[in-house]
Short mmCIF file of C-alpha atoms in Angstrom, two decimals:
data_model
loop_
_atom_site.label_atom_id
_atom_site.label_comp_id
_atom_site.label_asym_id
_atom_site.label_seq_id
_atom_site.Cartn_x
_atom_site.Cartn_y
_atom_site.Cartn_z
CA MET F 12 -51.74 71.23 100.14
CA PHE F 13 -49.56 71.00 97.06
CA LYS F 14 -45.80 71.20 97.35
CA LEU F 15 -44.12 74.29 95.96
CA TYR F 16 -40.55 74.46 94.67
CA THR F 17 -38.10 77.33 94.50
CA VAL F 18 -36.35 77.98 91.20
CA GLY F 19 -33.17 76.46 92.62
CA GLN F 20 -34.95 73.31 93.79
CA LEU F 21 -36.74 72.89 90.47
CA SER F 22 -33.50 73.40 88.57
CA ASN F 23 -31.71 70.83 90.71
CA LEU F 24 -34.49 68.25 90.35
CA THR F 25 -34.98 68.65 86.58
CA LYS F 26 -31.41 69.57 85.57
CA ILE F 27 -32.86 72.53 83.70
CA SER F 28 -30.76 75.63 84.33
CA ILE F 29 -32.18 78.52 86.32
CA ARG F 30 -31.47 80.75 83.35
CA THR F 31 -33.61 78.50 81.11
CA LEU F 32 -36.45 78.47 83.65
CA HIS F 33 -36.37 82.27 83.72
CA TYR F 34 -36.37 82.31 79.91
CA TYR F 35 -39.43 80.05 79.78
CA GLU F 36 -41.16 82.48 82.11
CA LYS F 37 -40.18 85.41 79.92
CA LEU F 38 -41.71 83.64 76.92
CA GLY F 39 -44.89 83.00 78.86
CA LEU F 40 -44.45 79.22 78.93
CA LEU F 41 -44.21 79.17 82.72
CA ASN F 42 -46.03 81.39 85.16
CA PRO F 43 -44.74 80.70 88.67
CA ILE F 44 -46.45 82.32 91.59
CA ARG F 45 -44.57 84.77 93.83
CA ASP F 46 -44.04 84.42 97.54
CA GLU F 47 -46.08 87.16 99.23
CA ILE F 48 -43.23 88.02 101.59
CA ASN F 49 -40.03 87.90 99.54
CA GLN F 50 -41.44 87.67 95.98
CA TYR F 51 -39.35 84.58 95.24
CA ARG F 52 -40.65 82.40 92.44
CA GLN F 53 -42.57 79.31 93.52
CA TYR F 54 -43.32 76.47 91.10
CA SER F 55 -46.32 74.20 91.49
CA ASP F 56 -47.44 70.83 90.11
CA ARG F 57 -48.88 72.69 87.11
CA ASP F 58 -45.42 74.06 86.25
CA ILE F 59 -43.94 70.57 86.46
CA LEU F 60 -46.58 69.30 84.05
CA ILE F 61 -45.78 72.11 81.64
CA LEU F 62 -42.04 71.41 81.92
CA GLN F 63 -42.69 67.77 81.13
CA GLN F 64 -44.61 68.81 78.00
CA ILE F 65 -41.86 71.20 76.95
CA ALA F 66 -39.20 68.51 77.43
CA ILE F 67 -41.06 66.04 75.21
CA LEU F 68 -41.88 68.56 72.49
CA LYS F 69 -38.31 69.91 72.42
CA ARG F 70 -37.05 66.35 72.08
CA MET F 71 -39.31 66.06 69.04
CA LYS F 72 -37.61 69.16 67.54
CA TYR F 73 -40.51 71.55 68.10
CA LYS F 74 -39.53 75.22 68.32
CA LEU F 75 -40.38 77.10 71.51
CA SER F 76 -42.80 79.28 69.54
CA GLU F 77 -44.62 76.12 68.40
CA ILE F 78 -44.60 74.75 71.94
CA ALA F 79 -46.18 77.99 73.14
CA VAL F 80 -49.08 77.47 70.72
CA PHE F 81 -49.48 73.86 71.85
CA LEU F 82 -49.54 74.86 75.51
CA ASP F 83 -52.00 77.65 74.79
CA GLN F 84 -54.36 75.20 73.09
CA ASN F 85 -53.81 72.27 75.43
CA GLY F 86 -52.73 73.88 78.67
CA PRO F 87 -53.63 71.96 81.82
CA VAL F 88 -56.13 73.30 84.27
CA VAL F 89 -54.98 71.96 87.60
CA GLY F 90 -57.37 72.58 90.44
CA GLU F 91 -57.07 71.98 94.13
CA SER F 92 -58.36 68.40 94.09
CA SER F 93 -56.20 65.38 93.38
CA HIS F 94 -58.82 64.24 90.86
CA HIS F 95 -58.23 67.34 88.73
CA VAL F 96 -54.47 66.83 88.91
CA VAL F 97 -54.72 63.21 87.77
CA THR F 98 -57.13 64.12 84.97
CA ALA F 99 -54.87 66.92 83.74
CA TRP F 100 -51.82 64.66 83.66
CA MET F 101 -53.67 61.88 81.88
CA GLN F 102 -55.09 64.21 79.24
CA SER F 103 -51.69 65.79 78.66
CA LEU F 104 -49.89 62.46 78.35
CA GLU F 105 -52.53 61.10 75.97
CA LYS F 106 -52.13 64.14 73.70
CA GLN F 107 -48.36 63.78 73.78
CA LEU F 108 -48.60 60.06 72.97
CA LYS F 109 -50.75 60.91 69.96
CA ILE F 110 -48.15 63.37 68.69
CA VAL F 111 -45.30 60.89 69.22
CA ARG F 112 -47.17 58.12 67.41
CA GLU F 113 -47.97 60.39 64.48
CA GLN F 114 -44.33 61.45 64.21
CA LYS F 115 -43.23 57.84 64.54
CA GLU F 116 -45.39 56.90 61.55
CA ASP F 117 -44.06 59.84 59.55
CA LEU F 118 -40.44 58.99 60.36
CA LYS F 119 -41.02 55.33 59.49
CA ARG F 120 -42.36 56.36 56.10
CA VAL F 121 -39.39 58.67 55.50
CA GLU F 122 -37.05 55.84 56.52
CA GLN F 123 -38.67 53.52 53.98
CA LEU F 124 -38.45 56.12 51.22
CA LEU F 125 -34.77 56.79 51.99
CA PHE F 126 -34.02 53.09 52.03
CA SER F 127 -35.84 52.53 48.73
CA THR F 128 -33.87 55.33 47.09
CA LEU F 129 -30.55 54.04 48.45
CA TYR F 130 -31.56 50.54 47.36
CA SER F 131 -32.24 51.63 43.78
CA ILE F 132 -28.86 53.41 43.56
CA ARG F 133 -27.11 50.31 44.87
CA VAL F 134 -28.81 48.15 42.24
CA THR F 135 -28.07 50.42 39.28
CA ASP F 136 -24.88 52.23 40.38
CA GLU F 137 -26.44 55.48 39.22
CA VAL F 138 -28.70 58.25 40.47
CA ASN F 139 -32.06 58.31 38.74
CA LEU F 140 -33.41 61.86 38.79
CA ASP F 141 -36.94 60.65 38.05
CA GLU F 142 -36.81 58.57 41.21
CA MET F 143 -35.48 61.55 43.17
CA LEU F 144 -38.39 63.66 41.94
CA ASN F 145 -40.78 60.88 42.88
CA PHE F 146 -39.18 60.71 46.33
CA ILE F 147 -39.91 64.41 46.87
CA LYS F 148 -43.49 63.94 45.71
CA GLU F 149 -44.04 60.86 47.89
CA LEU F 150 -42.98 62.71 51.05
CA ASP F 151 -46.15 64.81 50.92
CA GLN F 152 -48.47 62.09 49.68
CA PRO F 153 -50.79 60.19 52.04
CA LYS F 154 -49.74 56.63 52.83
CA ASP F 155 -51.04 54.04 50.35
CA LEU F 156 -53.47 51.98 52.41
CA SER F 157 -54.52 49.79 49.49
CA ARG F 158 -51.17 47.98 49.43
CA SER F 159 -51.30 47.37 53.16
CA THR F 160 -54.86 46.04 52.90
CA LEU F 161 -53.90 43.71 50.05
CA LEU F 162 -50.98 42.30 52.00
CA GLN F 163 -53.23 41.60 54.98
CA GLN F 164 -55.61 39.75 52.69
CA VAL F 165 -52.85 37.52 51.31
CA PHE F 166 -50.59 36.93 54.33
CA THR F 167 -51.22 36.11 57.98
CA PRO F 168 -49.94 38.50 60.71
CA GLU F 169 -47.20 35.97 61.52
CA GLU F 170 -46.11 35.83 57.88
CA LEU F 171 -46.06 39.62 57.57
CA LYS F 172 -43.55 39.79 60.41
CA VAL F 173 -41.14 37.65 58.38
CA LEU F 174 -41.65 39.10 54.91
CA PRO F 175 -39.16 41.64 53.48
CA ILE F 176 -41.82 44.35 53.32
CA ASP F 177 -41.22 47.90 54.59
CA LYS F 178 -37.95 46.78 56.17
CA SER F 179 -34.58 48.44 55.81
CA GLY F 180 -31.94 46.11 57.20
CA THR F 181 -28.68 44.69 55.90
CA VAL F 182 -30.42 41.46 54.84
CA GLU F 183 -32.84 43.37 52.61
CA MET F 184 -30.02 45.49 51.20
CA GLU F 185 -28.09 42.33 50.28
CA TRP F 186 -30.78 41.61 47.70
CA ALA F 187 -29.81 44.87 45.95
CA ASP F 188 -26.34 43.41 45.34
CA ILE F 189 -27.83 40.15 44.07
CA LEU F 190 -30.21 42.04 41.80
CA LYS F 191 -27.30 44.02 40.39
CA GLU F 192 -25.57 40.75 39.47
CA ILE F 193 -28.77 39.38 37.97
CA ASN F 194 -29.04 42.41 35.68
CA LYS F 195 -25.45 41.81 34.55
CA HIS F 196 -25.93 38.13 33.70
CA MET F 197 -29.61 37.67 32.91
CA HIS F 198 -28.96 37.36 29.17
CA GLU F 199 -26.59 34.46 29.70
CA ALA F 200 -27.66 30.83 29.45
CA PRO F 201 -29.33 29.48 32.61
CA ASP F 202 -26.71 26.72 32.88
CA SER F 203 -23.70 29.06 32.53
CA GLU F 204 -21.23 29.24 35.39
CA ALA F 205 -22.27 32.79 36.30
CA SER F 206 -25.98 31.92 36.24
CA GLN F 207 -25.50 28.89 38.45
CA LYS F 208 -23.40 30.85 40.93
CA LEU F 209 -26.28 33.28 41.11
CA ALA F 210 -28.76 30.45 41.56
CA LYS F 211 -26.81 29.16 44.56
CA ARG F 212 -26.55 32.64 46.05
CA ILE F 213 -30.29 33.25 45.58
CA SER F 214 -31.19 29.94 47.23
CA GLU F 215 -28.96 30.63 50.23
CA TYR F 216 -30.32 34.16 50.52
CA ALA F 217 -33.96 32.99 50.37
CA SER F 218 -33.28 30.43 53.09
CA VAL F 219 -32.00 33.18 55.40
CA LEU F 220 -34.66 35.72 54.45
CA PHE F 221 -37.61 33.38 54.96
CA HIS F 222 -36.03 31.43 57.84
CA GLY F 223 -36.07 28.22 55.85
CA ASP F 224 -39.83 28.40 55.21
CA GLU F 225 -39.99 27.31 51.56
CA GLN F 226 -43.78 27.50 51.50
CA LEU F 227 -43.73 31.15 52.57
CA ALA F 228 -40.97 31.92 50.06
CA GLU F 229 -43.09 30.43 47.28
CA LYS F 230 -46.17 32.32 48.45
CA TYR F 231 -44.26 35.61 48.45
CA TRP F 232 -42.83 34.85 45.01
CA GLU F 233 -46.32 34.35 43.63
CA TYR F 234 -47.47 37.57 45.27
CA ILE F 235 -44.74 39.74 43.71
CA THR F 236 -44.97 38.11 40.27
CA PRO F 237 -46.53 40.75 37.98
CA GLU F 238 -49.09 39.90 35.38
CA ASP F 239 -48.04 40.46 31.76
CA GLY F 240 -47.92 44.17 31.10
CA GLN F 241 -48.10 45.12 34.80
CA SER F 242 -45.48 47.09 36.69
CA PRO F 243 -43.24 45.17 39.14
CA ARG F 244 -44.67 44.76 42.63
CA ALA F 245 -41.15 44.76 44.07
CA TYR F 246 -38.35 47.04 42.91
CA GLY F 247 -36.43 45.59 39.98
CA MET F 248 -38.49 42.39 39.89
CA SER F 249 -39.78 42.68 36.34
CA THR F 250 -41.31 39.75 34.49
CA GLU F 251 -38.03 39.31 32.59
CA VAL F 252 -35.94 39.23 35.75
CA MET F 253 -38.26 36.81 37.50
CA ARG F 254 -38.34 34.43 34.54
CA TYR F 255 -34.54 34.38 34.48
CA ILE F 256 -34.45 33.57 38.20
CA GLU F 257 -36.94 30.76 37.73
CA LYS F 258 -34.90 29.27 34.88
CA ILE F 259 -31.58 29.25 36.74
CA LEU F 260 -33.17 27.81 39.88
CA GLU F 261 -34.67 24.93 37.86
CA ARG F 262 -31.22 23.72 36.77
#
């Protein structure tokens, strides 16, 4: 025999107001049974499962109208046996996990695009409208799997965890400031005071970024070095910029 809850009990246990529970019923999201004697609402395990789904989907910014469609398509069928209850919960949670993971991937991609745009503005001190237009376009484009595949072919899983790829932290943003200085001084002599200050700063930064692993730093440098006539593999790291860095580090 499954336990039934009154609207007050359910409200107290879930911290969802009675008014909200009534509203969900009005929208057709919940369908509590009625006590045969007093017609009071009684909520079952099925209603709790639905409330759990609503809570997750609301947290993910779904509208109630969208949640209604989801519940209509994926509504649990909870029978009298414990096996049916367990199966319904597992199926529901698996579907919710899938939605969360898909949104997580989408949000991660948006985060990377936002960081890249902020990064470019920090390097140049100006807003590039072409890059803004590209940002808008990229939001609706499928993720580029070829780049990910290439990285996996070049670097080990352990190395990929260290590399400054698809990361958006303060350490990665510091390179934007260094790159800005490089663009200011790259036409100076490699042994000038400004160039050598930059060389020291780059060396110290690389040591932090690659955790002192000079071999990995060299491997990453070779990876991002573009062939003549090719576009940079990393933002701002043109052939000209990279040659300047190499020259000042050799001094």
